[in-house]
Amino acid sequence: MASRRRHHRTALAVTATLLTLTAAVGCGAVDKALDCVRTADAIATSVDNLQQAISNASNDPTQASEALDQIDKELKELGDTTDNADLGKAVDDLQAGVTNVRDSIEKGDATPDITPVTDAATEIGKVCTP
């Protein structure tokens, strides 16, 4: 009878430990997903700012550069928090788009094509949607 109680207590202890570990891992995954959603939202806002800056390039050409800098910052934060392959590709695509827009602006193009930036930002939003 004593060995049966000991077995029962051991089983309960193992179960409690597994539940605790599962909850801890689950919370980490939830935190990561929330970070992804927040960063995707920030990127969407920055892409909107970039679109407005390009529209108003004749008034203040530095706005586009500032919007690109903000997107770069958010991409770094997002890249540091993910190991998702789809998200990694979308981040790479967005970074390539930002680089192309920045190069175009530096070459004097007041209205560069930002379609690759908006497409990649949309993809990040899709990947980050829970």
Tab-separated table of N, CA, C and O in Angstrom:
chain	number	residue	atom	x	y	z
A	1	MET	N	0.814	-1.185	0.000
A	1	MET	CA	0.000	0.000	0.000
A	1	MET	C	0.866	1.261	0.000
A	1	MET	O	0.548	2.219	-0.682
A	2	ALA	N	1.990	1.260	0.770
A	2	ALA	CA	2.872	2.419	0.850
A	2	ALA	C	3.536	2.683	-0.488
A	2	ALA	O	3.707	3.835	-0.882
A	3	SER	N	3.911	1.631	-1.197
A	3	SER	CA	4.547	1.839	-2.498
A	3	SER	C	3.548	2.396	-3.504
A	3	SER	O	3.907	3.165	-4.398
A	4	ARG	N	2.308	2.024	-3.351
A	4	ARG	CA	1.277	2.559	-4.235
A	4	ARG	C	1.087	4.048	-4.002
A	4	ARG	O	0.934	4.827	-4.949
A	5	ARG	N	1.108	4.489	-2.741
A	5	ARG	CA	0.989	5.928	-2.439
A	5	ARG	C	2.201	6.693	-2.962
A	5	ARG	O	2.064	7.791	-3.470
A	6	ARG	N	3.374	6.091	-2.780
A	6	ARG	CA	4.590	6.735	-3.263
A	6	ARG	C	4.532	6.876	-4.785
A	6	ARG	O	4.876	7.925	-5.330
A	7	HIS	N	4.085	5.854	-5.474
A	7	HIS	CA	3.941	5.898	-6.927
A	7	HIS	C	2.940	6.982	-7.330
A	7	HIS	O	3.181	7.739	-8.271
A	8	HIS	N	1.842	7.047	-6.575
A	8	HIS	CA	0.815	8.062	-6.860
A	8	HIS	C	1.384	9.470	-6.662
A	8	HIS	O	1.170	10.354	-7.491
A	9	ARG	N	2.140	9.682	-5.569
A	9	ARG	CA	2.747	11.002	-5.314
A	9	ARG	C	3.783	11.338	-6.380
A	9	ARG	O	3.867	12.476	-6.837
A	10	THR	N	4.559	10.367	-6.785
A	10	THR	CA	5.563	10.596	-7.826
A	10	THR	C	4.875	10.964	-9.138
A	10	THR	O	5.298	11.895	-9.831
A	11	ALA	N	3.831	10.262	-9.472
A	11	ALA	CA	3.090	10.560	-10.703
A	11	ALA	C	2.502	11.959	-10.654
A	11	ALA	O	2.547	12.703	-11.643
A	12	LEU	N	1.962	12.336	-9.484
A	12	LEU	CA	1.417	13.696	-9.340
A	12	LEU	C	2.512	14.741	-9.478
A	12	LEU	O	2.312	15.782	-10.124
A	13	ALA	N	3.672	14.478	-8.896
A	13	ALA	CA	4.781	15.434	-8.981
A	13	ALA	C	5.256	15.585	-10.424
A	13	ALA	O	5.505	16.703	-10.900
A	14	VAL	N	5.372	14.475	-11.132
A	14	VAL	CA	5.792	14.522	-12.538
A	14	VAL	C	4.756	15.271	-13.374
A	14	VAL	O	5.095	16.121	-14.201
A	15	THR	N	3.499	14.992	-13.149
A	15	THR	CA	2.427	15.675	-13.887
A	15	THR	C	2.453	17.173	-13.616
A	15	THR	O	2.343	17.980	-14.549
A	16	ALA	N	2.612	17.551	-12.363
A	16	ALA	CA	2.666	18.979	-12.020
A	16	ALA	C	3.861	19.655	-12.677
A	16	ALA	O	3.747	20.771	-13.203
A	17	THR	N	4.992	18.974	-12.689
A	17	THR	CA	6.182	19.538	-13.333
A	17	THR	C	5.957	19.710	-14.832
A	17	THR	O	6.296	20.749	-15.406
A	18	LEU	N	5.374	18.696	-15.474
A	18	LEU	CA	5.102	18.793	-16.913
A	18	LEU	C	4.124	19.915	-17.230
A	18	LEU	O	4.299	20.648	-18.204
A	19	LEU	N	3.094	20.069	-16.398
A	19	LEU	CA	2.137	21.159	-16.615
A	19	LEU	C	2.811	22.520	-16.470
A	19	LEU	O	2.553	23.435	-17.246
A	20	THR	N	3.684	22.636	-15.480
A	20	THR	CA	4.409	23.892	-15.271
A	20	THR	C	5.297	24.201	-16.464
A	20	THR	O	5.319	25.331	-16.964
A	21	LEU	N	6.039	23.202	-16.944
A	21	LEU	CA	6.904	23.415	-18.094
A	21	LEU	C	6.095	23.761	-19.336
A	21	LEU	O	6.463	24.656	-20.100
A	22	THR	N	4.984	23.086	-19.554
A	22	THR	CA	4.134	23.376	-20.709
A	22	THR	C	3.605	24.801	-20.641
A	22	THR	O	3.606	25.529	-21.639
A	23	ALA	N	3.176	25.202	-19.457
A	23	ALA	CA	2.661	26.561	-19.299
A	23	ALA	C	3.762	27.580	-19.550
A	23	ALA	O	3.543	28.603	-20.197
A	24	ALA	N	4.963	27.301	-19.066
A	24	ALA	CA	6.075	28.238	-19.259
A	24	ALA	C	6.427	28.358	-20.737
A	24	ALA	O	6.618	29.453	-21.252
A	25	VAL	N	6.494	27.229	-21.420
A	25	VAL	CA	6.792	27.265	-22.850
A	25	VAL	C	5.665	27.946	-23.598
A	25	VAL	O	5.886	28.757	-24.485
A	26	GLY	N	4.440	27.650	-23.239
A	26	GLY	CA	3.288	28.268	-23.885
A	26	GLY	C	3.284	29.769	-23.732
A	26	GLY	O	3.014	30.502	-24.665
A	27	CYS	N	3.606	30.244	-22.535
A	27	CYS	CA	3.653	31.681	-22.299
A	27	CYS	C	4.738	32.331	-23.145
A	27	CYS	O	4.559	33.423	-23.657
A	28	GLY	N	5.868	31.650	-23.274
A	28	GLY	CA	6.942	32.179	-24.101
A	28	GLY	C	6.496	32.312	-25.545
A	28	GLY	O	6.800	33.294	-26.208
A	29	ALA	N	5.774	31.322	-26.026
A	29	ALA	CA	5.277	31.365	-27.401
A	29	ALA	C	4.267	32.492	-27.575
A	29	ALA	O	4.266	33.186	-28.586
A	30	VAL	N	3.414	32.671	-26.568
A	30	VAL	CA	2.430	33.753	-26.623
A	30	VAL	C	3.139	35.104	-26.612
A	30	VAL	O	2.801	35.998	-27.397
A	31	ASP	N	4.139	35.258	-25.746
A	31	ASP	CA	4.895	36.509	-25.698
A	31	ASP	C	5.559	36.797	-27.037
A	31	ASP	O	5.555	37.928	-27.515
A	32	LYS	N	6.129	35.746	-27.638
A	32	LYS	CA	6.794	35.912	-28.928
A	32	LYS	C	5.790	36.338	-29.996
A	32	LYS	O	6.057	37.213	-30.812
A	33	ALA	N	4.623	35.709	-29.989
A	33	ALA	CA	3.588	36.057	-30.959
A	33	ALA	C	3.121	37.491	-30.773
A	33	ALA	O	2.925	38.220	-31.744
A	34	LEU	N	2.952	37.907	-29.523
A	34	LEU	CA	2.539	39.292	-29.258
A	34	LEU	C	3.607	40.277	-29.702
A	34	LEU	O	3.289	41.331	-30.262
A	35	ASP	N	4.888	39.944	-29.476
A	35	ASP	CA	5.971	40.805	-29.951
A	35	ASP	C	5.923	40.935	-31.467
A	35	ASP	O	6.106	42.024	-32.017
A	36	CYS	N	5.647	39.830	-32.132
A	36	CYS	CA	5.559	39.828	-33.594
A	36	CYS	C	4.420	40.735	-34.049
A	36	CYS	O	4.591	41.558	-34.952
A	37	VAL	N	3.255	40.607	-33.413
A	37	VAL	CA	2.099	41.421	-33.788
A	37	VAL	C	2.393	42.898	-33.549
A	37	VAL	O	2.101	43.741	-34.403
A	38	ARG	N	2.973	43.214	-32.402
A	38	ARG	CA	3.290	44.627	-32.097
A	38	ARG	C	4.269	45.200	-33.117
A	38	ARG	O	4.106	46.322	-33.599
A	39	THR	N	5.305	44.421	-33.429
A	39	THR	CA	6.304	44.908	-34.375
A	39	THR	C	5.718	45.023	-35.776
A	39	THR	O	5.995	45.986	-36.494
A	40	ALA	N	4.882	44.064	-36.169
A	40	ALA	CA	4.227	44.142	-37.481
A	40	ALA	C	3.361	45.386	-37.567
A	40	ALA	O	3.329	46.064	-38.598
A	41	ASP	N	2.685	45.710	-36.481
A	41	ASP	CA	1.857	46.915	-36.438
A	41	ASP	C	2.729	48.161	-36.570
A	41	ASP	O	2.405	49.090	-37.301
A	42	ALA	N	3.862	48.165	-35.871
A	42	ALA	CA	4.778	49.308	-35.955
A	42	ALA	C	5.339	49.442	-37.373
A	42	ALA	O	5.475	50.556	-37.892
A	43	ILE	N	5.648	48.310	-37.998
A	43	ILE	CA	6.149	48.346	-39.372
A	43	ILE	C	5.077	48.892	-40.309
A	43	ILE	O	5.360	49.716	-41.180
A	44	ALA	N	3.844	48.460	-40.122
A	44	ALA	CA	2.745	48.964	-40.964
A	44	ALA	C	2.624	50.471	-40.829
A	44	ALA	O	2.439	51.185	-41.824
A	45	THR	N	2.741	50.971	-39.595
A	45	THR	CA	2.682	52.418	-39.370
A	45	THR	C	3.839	53.116	-40.073
A	45	THR	O	3.655	54.156	-40.723
A	46	SER	N	5.032	52.546	-39.980
A	46	SER	CA	6.198	53.150	-40.631
A	46	SER	C	6.076	53.122	-42.149
A	46	SER	O	6.497	54.061	-42.828
A	47	VAL	N	5.494	52.056	-42.681
A	47	VAL	CA	5.291	51.990	-44.132
A	47	VAL	C	4.270	53.043	-44.559
A	47	VAL	O	4.451	53.705	-45.590
A	48	ASP	N	3.239	53.239	-43.758
A	48	ASP	CA	2.286	54.321	-44.042
A	48	ASP	C	3.001	55.670	-44.033
A	48	ASP	O	2.762	56.520	-44.900
A	49	ASN	N	3.871	55.856	-43.039
A	49	ASN	CA	4.647	57.103	-42.965
A	49	ASN	C	5.531	57.267	-44.191
A	49	ASN	O	5.687	58.376	-44.712
A	50	LEU	N	6.108	56.160	-44.655
A	50	LEU	CA	6.940	56.201	-45.857
A	50	LEU	C	6.101	56.605	-47.069
A	50	LEU	O	6.524	57.454	-47.861
A	51	GLN	N	4.912	56.029	-47.196
A	51	GLN	CA	4.038	56.388	-48.315
A	51	GLN	C	3.702	57.874	-48.290
A	51	GLN	O	3.728	58.540	-49.320
A	52	GLN	N	3.400	58.397	-47.118
A	52	GLN	CA	3.099	59.827	-46.997
A	52	GLN	C	4.326	60.667	-47.304
A	52	GLN	O	4.229	61.709	-47.961
A	53	ALA	N	5.485	60.212	-46.830
A	53	ALA	CA	6.721	60.964	-47.078
A	53	ALA	C	7.039	61.024	-48.565
A	53	ALA	O	7.456	62.066	-49.073
A	54	ILE	N	6.824	59.918	-49.251
A	54	ILE	CA	7.071	59.895	-50.699
A	54	ILE	C	6.084	60.829	-51.400
A	54	ILE	O	6.457	61.561	-52.315
A	55	SER	N	4.842	60.837	-50.942
A	55	SER	CA	3.841	61.730	-51.526
A	55	SER	C	4.196	63.192	-51.321
A	55	SER	O	3.890	64.039	-52.156
A	56	ASN	N	4.837	63.485	-50.197
A	56	ASN	CA	5.194	64.873	-49.859
A	56	ASN	C	6.681	65.142	-50.047
A	56	ASN	O	7.210	66.066	-49.423
A	57	ALA	N	7.340	64.368	-50.881
A	57	ALA	CA	8.791	64.481	-51.033
A	57	ALA	C	9.243	65.880	-51.424
A	57	ALA	O	10.303	66.330	-51.005
A	58	SER	N	8.438	66.569	-52.191
A	58	SER	CA	8.846	67.915	-52.604
A	58	SER	C	8.853	68.882	-51.419
A	58	SER	O	9.624	69.836	-51.404
A	59	ASN	N	8.014	68.639	-50.421
A	59	ASN	CA	7.972	69.513	-49.243
A	59	ASN	C	9.115	69.235	-48.269
A	59	ASN	O	9.700	70.156	-47.718
A	60	ASP	N	9.419	67.960	-48.017
A	60	ASP	CA	10.468	67.599	-47.060
A	60	ASP	C	11.061	66.247	-47.439
A	60	ASP	O	10.572	65.201	-47.024
A	61	PRO	N	12.133	66.278	-48.221
A	61	PRO	CA	12.730	65.024	-48.688
A	61	PRO	C	13.345	64.177	-47.557
A	61	PRO	O	13.566	62.986	-47.733
A	62	THR	N	13.585	64.752	-46.395
A	62	THR	CA	14.180	63.992	-45.296
A	62	THR	C	13.177	63.054	-44.625
A	62	THR	O	13.577	62.101	-43.959
A	63	GLN	N	11.891	63.303	-44.804
A	63	GLN	CA	10.878	62.441	-44.175
A	63	GLN	C	10.977	61.000	-44.651
A	63	GLN	O	10.816	60.063	-43.860
A	64	ALA	N	11.244	60.800	-45.913
A	64	ALA	CA	11.352	59.441	-46.446
A	64	ALA	C	12.524	58.715	-45.803
A	64	ALA	O	12.414	57.554	-45.409
A	65	SER	N	13.638	59.410	-45.669
A	65	SER	CA	14.813	58.812	-45.030
A	65	SER	C	14.525	58.438	-43.586
A	65	SER	O	14.919	57.369	-43.111
A	66	GLU	N	13.820	59.303	-42.887
A	66	GLU	CA	13.468	59.033	-41.492
A	66	GLU	C	12.533	57.824	-41.387
A	66	GLU	O	12.684	56.981	-40.500
A	67	ALA	N	11.583	57.725	-42.304
A	67	ALA	CA	10.668	56.580	-42.307
A	67	ALA	C	11.430	55.288	-42.602
A	67	ALA	O	11.182	54.253	-41.971
A	68	LEU	N	12.369	55.337	-43.528
A	68	LEU	CA	13.185	54.161	-43.841
A	68	LEU	C	14.037	53.754	-42.640
A	68	LEU	O	14.181	52.561	-42.346
A	69	ASP	N	14.595	54.741	-41.943
A	69	ASP	CA	15.385	54.454	-40.737
A	69	ASP	C	14.528	53.762	-39.682
A	69	ASP	O	14.978	52.822	-39.015
A	70	GLN	N	13.285	54.211	-39.531
A	70	GLN	CA	12.387	53.610	-38.548
A	70	GLN	C	12.056	52.169	-38.930
A	70	GLN	O	12.030	51.281	-38.080
A	71	ILE	N	11.824	51.924	-40.212
A	71	ILE	CA	11.550	50.554	-40.670
A	71	ILE	C	12.765	49.672	-40.393
A	71	ILE	O	12.620	48.537	-39.902
A	72	ASP	N	13.967	50.171	-40.685
A	72	ASP	CA	15.187	49.407	-40.405
A	72	ASP	C	15.267	49.021	-38.929
A	72	ASP	O	15.601	47.884	-38.590
A	73	LYS	N	14.959	49.966	-38.060
A	73	LYS	CA	15.012	49.715	-36.614
A	73	LYS	C	14.013	48.614	-36.227
A	73	LYS	O	14.344	47.688	-35.472
A	74	GLU	N	12.809	48.706	-36.737
A	74	GLU	CA	11.777	47.728	-36.409
A	74	GLU	C	12.105	46.348	-36.985
A	74	GLU	O	11.835	45.329	-36.356
A	75	LEU	N	12.720	46.324	-38.157
A	75	LEU	CA	13.121	45.051	-38.751
A	75	LEU	C	14.177	44.361	-37.898
A	75	LEU	O	14.145	43.146	-37.718
A	76	LYS	N	15.101	45.137	-37.371
A	76	LYS	CA	16.131	44.562	-36.509
A	76	LYS	C	15.490	43.948	-35.269
A	76	LYS	O	15.811	42.825	-34.887
A	77	GLU	N	14.553	44.665	-34.661
A	77	GLU	CA	13.868	44.144	-33.477
A	77	GLU	C	13.105	42.868	-33.812
A	77	GLU	O	13.144	41.895	-33.063
A	78	LEU	N	12.429	42.862	-34.941
A	78	LEU	CA	11.650	41.700	-35.332
A	78	LEU	C	12.568	40.522	-35.660
A	78	LEU	O	12.318	39.397	-35.251
A	79	GLY	N	13.633	40.791	-36.378
A	79	GLY	CA	14.580	39.738	-36.721
A	79	GLY	C	15.219	39.107	-35.496
A	79	GLY	O	15.518	37.910	-35.487
A	80	ASP	N	15.399	39.898	-34.443
A	80	ASP	CA	15.991	39.390	-33.211
A	80	ASP	C	15.034	38.525	-32.409
A	80	ASP	O	15.461	37.802	-31.516
A	81	THR	N	13.734	38.588	-32.699
A	81	THR	CA	12.757	37.867	-31.876
A	81	THR	C	12.126	36.671	-32.565
A	81	THR	O	11.223	36.072	-32.016
A	82	THR	N	12.593	36.318	-33.748
A	82	THR	CA	11.906	35.232	-34.456
A	82	THR	C	12.860	34.178	-34.985
A	82	THR	O	14.010	34.462	-35.286
A	83	ASP	N	12.321	32.971	-35.086
A	83	ASP	CA	13.025	31.900	-35.774
A	83	ASP	C	12.094	31.253	-36.797
A	83	ASP	O	12.361	30.185	-37.314
A	84	ASN	N	11.001	31.957	-37.124
A	84	ASN	CA	10.022	31.484	-38.087
A	84	ASN	C	10.557	31.728	-39.498
A	84	ASN	O	10.893	32.860	-39.852
A	85	ALA	N	10.621	30.689	-40.325
A	85	ALA	CA	11.194	30.799	-41.666
A	85	ALA	C	10.395	31.743	-42.564
A	85	ALA	O	10.982	32.546	-43.301
A	86	ASP	N	9.064	31.669	-42.503
A	86	ASP	CA	8.234	32.550	-43.330
A	86	ASP	C	8.437	34.006	-42.941
A	86	ASP	O	8.534	34.883	-43.795
A	87	LEU	N	8.493	34.242	-41.643
A	87	LEU	CA	8.709	35.605	-41.170
A	87	LEU	C	10.102	36.087	-41.537
A	87	LEU	O	10.282	37.229	-41.954
A	88	GLY	N	11.075	35.204	-41.422
A	88	GLY	CA	12.443	35.568	-41.797
A	88	GLY	C	12.532	35.988	-43.253
A	88	GLY	O	13.197	36.966	-43.593
A	89	LYS	N	11.829	35.264	-44.131
A	89	LYS	CA	11.826	35.619	-45.560
A	89	LYS	C	11.144	36.964	-45.780
A	89	LYS	O	11.639	37.794	-46.539
A	90	ALA	N	10.024	37.181	-45.110
A	90	ALA	CA	9.315	38.457	-45.263
A	90	ALA	C	10.176	39.615	-44.761
A	90	ALA	O	10.197	40.688	-45.379
A	91	VAL	N	10.889	39.404	-43.662
A	91	VAL	CA	11.784	40.438	-43.131
A	91	VAL	C	12.896	40.717	-44.144
A	91	VAL	O	13.223	41.881	-44.421
A	92	ASP	N	13.482	39.651	-44.721
A	92	ASP	CA	14.528	39.836	-45.735
A	92	ASP	C	13.994	40.597	-46.945
A	92	ASP	O	14.674	41.483	-47.481
A	93	ASP	N	12.785	40.246	-47.382
A	93	ASP	CA	12.179	40.934	-48.528
A	93	ASP	C	11.941	42.406	-48.222
A	93	ASP	O	12.187	43.273	-49.068
A	94	LEU	N	11.466	42.684	-47.015
A	94	LEU	CA	11.221	44.073	-46.635
A	94	LEU	C	12.538	44.841	-46.564
A	94	LEU	O	12.621	45.981	-47.026
A	95	GLN	N	13.568	44.204	-46.023
A	95	GLN	CA	14.876	44.865	-45.944
A	95	GLN	C	15.410	45.176	-47.335
A	95	GLN	O	15.939	46.261	-47.570
A	96	ALA	N	15.241	44.239	-48.265
A	96	ALA	CA	15.685	44.475	-49.645
A	96	ALA	C	14.902	45.625	-50.267
A	96	ALA	O	15.481	46.481	-50.959
A	97	GLY	N	13.593	45.666	-50.023
A	97	GLY	CA	12.776	46.769	-50.539
A	97	GLY	C	13.198	48.112	-49.972
A	97	GLY	O	13.284	49.105	-50.703
A	98	VAL	N	13.474	48.142	-48.670
A	98	VAL	CA	13.926	49.386	-48.022
A	98	VAL	C	15.252	49.843	-48.640
A	98	VAL	O	15.440	51.029	-48.939
A	99	THR	N	16.159	48.900	-48.852
A	99	THR	CA	17.456	49.232	-49.452
A	99	THR	C	17.275	49.810	-50.853
A	99	THR	O	17.902	50.817	-51.210
A	100	ASN	N	16.389	49.205	-51.644
A	100	ASN	CA	16.143	49.703	-53.007
A	100	ASN	C	15.537	51.101	-52.992
A	100	ASN	O	15.925	51.959	-53.795
A	101	VAL	N	14.581	51.339	-52.096
A	101	VAL	CA	13.967	52.666	-52.006
A	101	VAL	C	15.009	53.693	-51.575
A	101	VAL	O	15.104	54.778	-52.144
A	102	ARG	N	15.817	53.330	-50.583
A	102	ARG	CA	16.859	54.248	-50.104
A	102	ARG	C	17.843	54.584	-51.232
A	102	ARG	O	18.200	55.744	-51.430
A	103	ASP	N	18.248	53.559	-51.994
A	103	ASP	CA	19.165	53.787	-53.127
A	103	ASP	C	18.532	54.698	-54.171
A	103	ASP	O	19.193	55.600	-54.695
A	104	SER	N	17.273	54.481	-54.466
A	104	SER	CA	16.574	55.319	-55.451
A	104	SER	C	16.522	56.771	-54.998
A	104	SER	O	16.741	57.693	-55.783
A	105	ILE	N	16.218	56.973	-53.715
A	105	ILE	CA	16.147	58.339	-53.181
A	105	ILE	C	17.515	59.007	-53.252
A	105	ILE	O	17.629	60.174	-53.638
A	106	GLU	N	18.554	58.251	-52.900
A	106	GLU	CA	19.911	58.808	-52.935
A	106	GLU	C	20.333	59.169	-54.354
A	106	GLU	O	21.154	60.063	-54.554
A	107	LYS	N	19.754	58.477	-55.348
A	107	LYS	CA	20.069	58.771	-56.749
A	107	LYS	C	19.181	59.883	-57.310
A	107	LYS	O	19.248	60.194	-58.490
A	108	GLY	N	18.323	60.466	-56.446
A	108	GLY	CA	17.524	61.603	-56.865
A	108	GLY	C	16.104	61.292	-57.284
A	108	GLY	O	15.379	62.196	-57.716
A	109	ASP	N	15.675	60.051	-57.158
A	109	ASP	CA	14.303	59.694	-57.513
A	109	ASP	C	13.371	60.167	-56.395
A	109	ASP	O	13.403	59.642	-55.281
A	110	ALA	N	12.546	61.145	-56.695
A	110	ALA	CA	11.636	61.700	-55.686
A	110	ALA	C	10.423	60.813	-55.445
A	110	ALA	O	9.767	60.932	-54.410
A	111	THR	N	10.133	59.931	-56.390
A	111	THR	CA	8.971	59.044	-56.236
A	111	THR	C	9.363	57.590	-56.537
A	111	THR	O	8.913	57.017	-57.531
A	112	PRO	N	10.185	56.994	-55.679
A	112	PRO	CA	10.606	55.603	-55.931
A	112	PRO	C	9.446	54.628	-55.774
A	112	PRO	O	8.459	54.915	-55.089
A	113	ASP	N	9.576	53.493	-56.416
A	113	ASP	CA	8.568	52.438	-56.313
A	113	ASP	C	8.697	51.774	-54.946
A	113	ASP	O	9.715	51.160	-54.641
A	114	ILE	N	7.660	51.912	-54.120
A	114	ILE	CA	7.696	51.311	-52.785
A	114	ILE	C	6.817	50.062	-52.708
A	114	ILE	O	6.595	49.537	-51.622
A	115	THR	N	6.377	49.566	-53.860
A	115	THR	CA	5.532	48.373	-53.883
A	115	THR	C	6.186	47.177	-53.185
A	115	THR	O	5.513	46.495	-52.393
A	116	PRO	N	7.485	46.900	-53.423
A	116	PRO	CA	8.086	45.770	-52.704
A	116	PRO	C	8.062	45.959	-51.179
A	116	PRO	O	7.920	44.989	-50.433
A	117	VAL	N	8.158	47.192	-50.726
A	117	VAL	CA	8.109	47.476	-49.288
A	117	VAL	C	6.707	47.195	-48.746
A	117	VAL	O	6.536	46.513	-47.734
A	118	THR	N	5.697	47.692	-49.439
A	118	THR	CA	4.332	47.493	-48.950
A	118	THR	C	3.929	46.021	-49.037
A	118	THR	O	3.255	45.508	-48.141
A	119	ASP	N	4.361	45.330	-50.099
A	119	ASP	CA	4.047	43.903	-50.228
A	119	ASP	C	4.681	43.090	-49.103
A	119	ASP	O	4.034	42.222	-48.512
A	120	ALA	N	5.946	43.361	-48.809
A	120	ALA	CA	6.642	42.626	-47.747
A	120	ALA	C	6.061	42.956	-46.381
A	120	ALA	O	5.921	42.075	-45.521
A	121	ALA	N	5.681	44.202	-46.157
A	121	ALA	CA	5.067	44.589	-44.888
A	121	ALA	C	3.721	43.872	-44.720
A	121	ALA	O	3.383	43.420	-43.613
A	122	THR	N	2.974	43.747	-45.806
A	122	THR	CA	1.713	43.012	-45.764
A	122	THR	C	1.950	41.557	-45.402
A	122	THR	O	1.217	40.959	-44.605
A	123	GLU	N	2.993	40.979	-45.975
A	123	GLU	CA	3.320	39.576	-45.687
A	123	GLU	C	3.719	39.403	-44.220
A	123	GLU	O	3.324	38.429	-43.577
A	124	ILE	N	4.461	40.342	-43.684
A	124	ILE	CA	4.821	40.277	-42.256
A	124	ILE	C	3.549	40.322	-41.409
A	124	ILE	O	3.406	39.568	-40.454
A	125	GLY	N	2.627	41.181	-41.783
A	125	GLY	CA	1.357	41.249	-41.063
A	125	GLY	C	0.608	39.930	-41.098
A	125	GLY	O	0.043	39.489	-40.086
A	126	LYS	N	0.626	39.252	-42.255
A	126	LYS	CA	-0.048	37.959	-42.372
A	126	LYS	C	0.635	36.899	-41.505
A	126	LYS	O	-0.034	36.129	-40.818
A	127	VAL	N	1.957	36.862	-41.551
A	127	VAL	CA	2.703	35.857	-40.791
A	127	VAL	C	2.538	36.078	-39.292
A	127	VAL	O	2.449	35.133	-38.520
A	128	CYS	N	2.450	37.327	-38.879
A	128	CYS	CA	2.360	37.644	-37.453
A	128	CYS	C	0.948	37.578	-36.903
A	128	CYS	O	0.755	37.659	-35.697
A	129	THR	N	-0.027	37.455	-37.761
A	129	THR	CA	-1.408	37.377	-37.273
A	129	THR	C	-1.628	36.032	-36.614
A	129	THR	O	-1.400	34.990	-37.225
A	130	PRO	N	-2.055	36.065	-35.326
A	130	PRO	CA	-2.229	34.796	-34.615
A	130	PRO	C	-3.418	33.997	-35.137
A	130	PRO	O	-4.300	34.454	-35.759
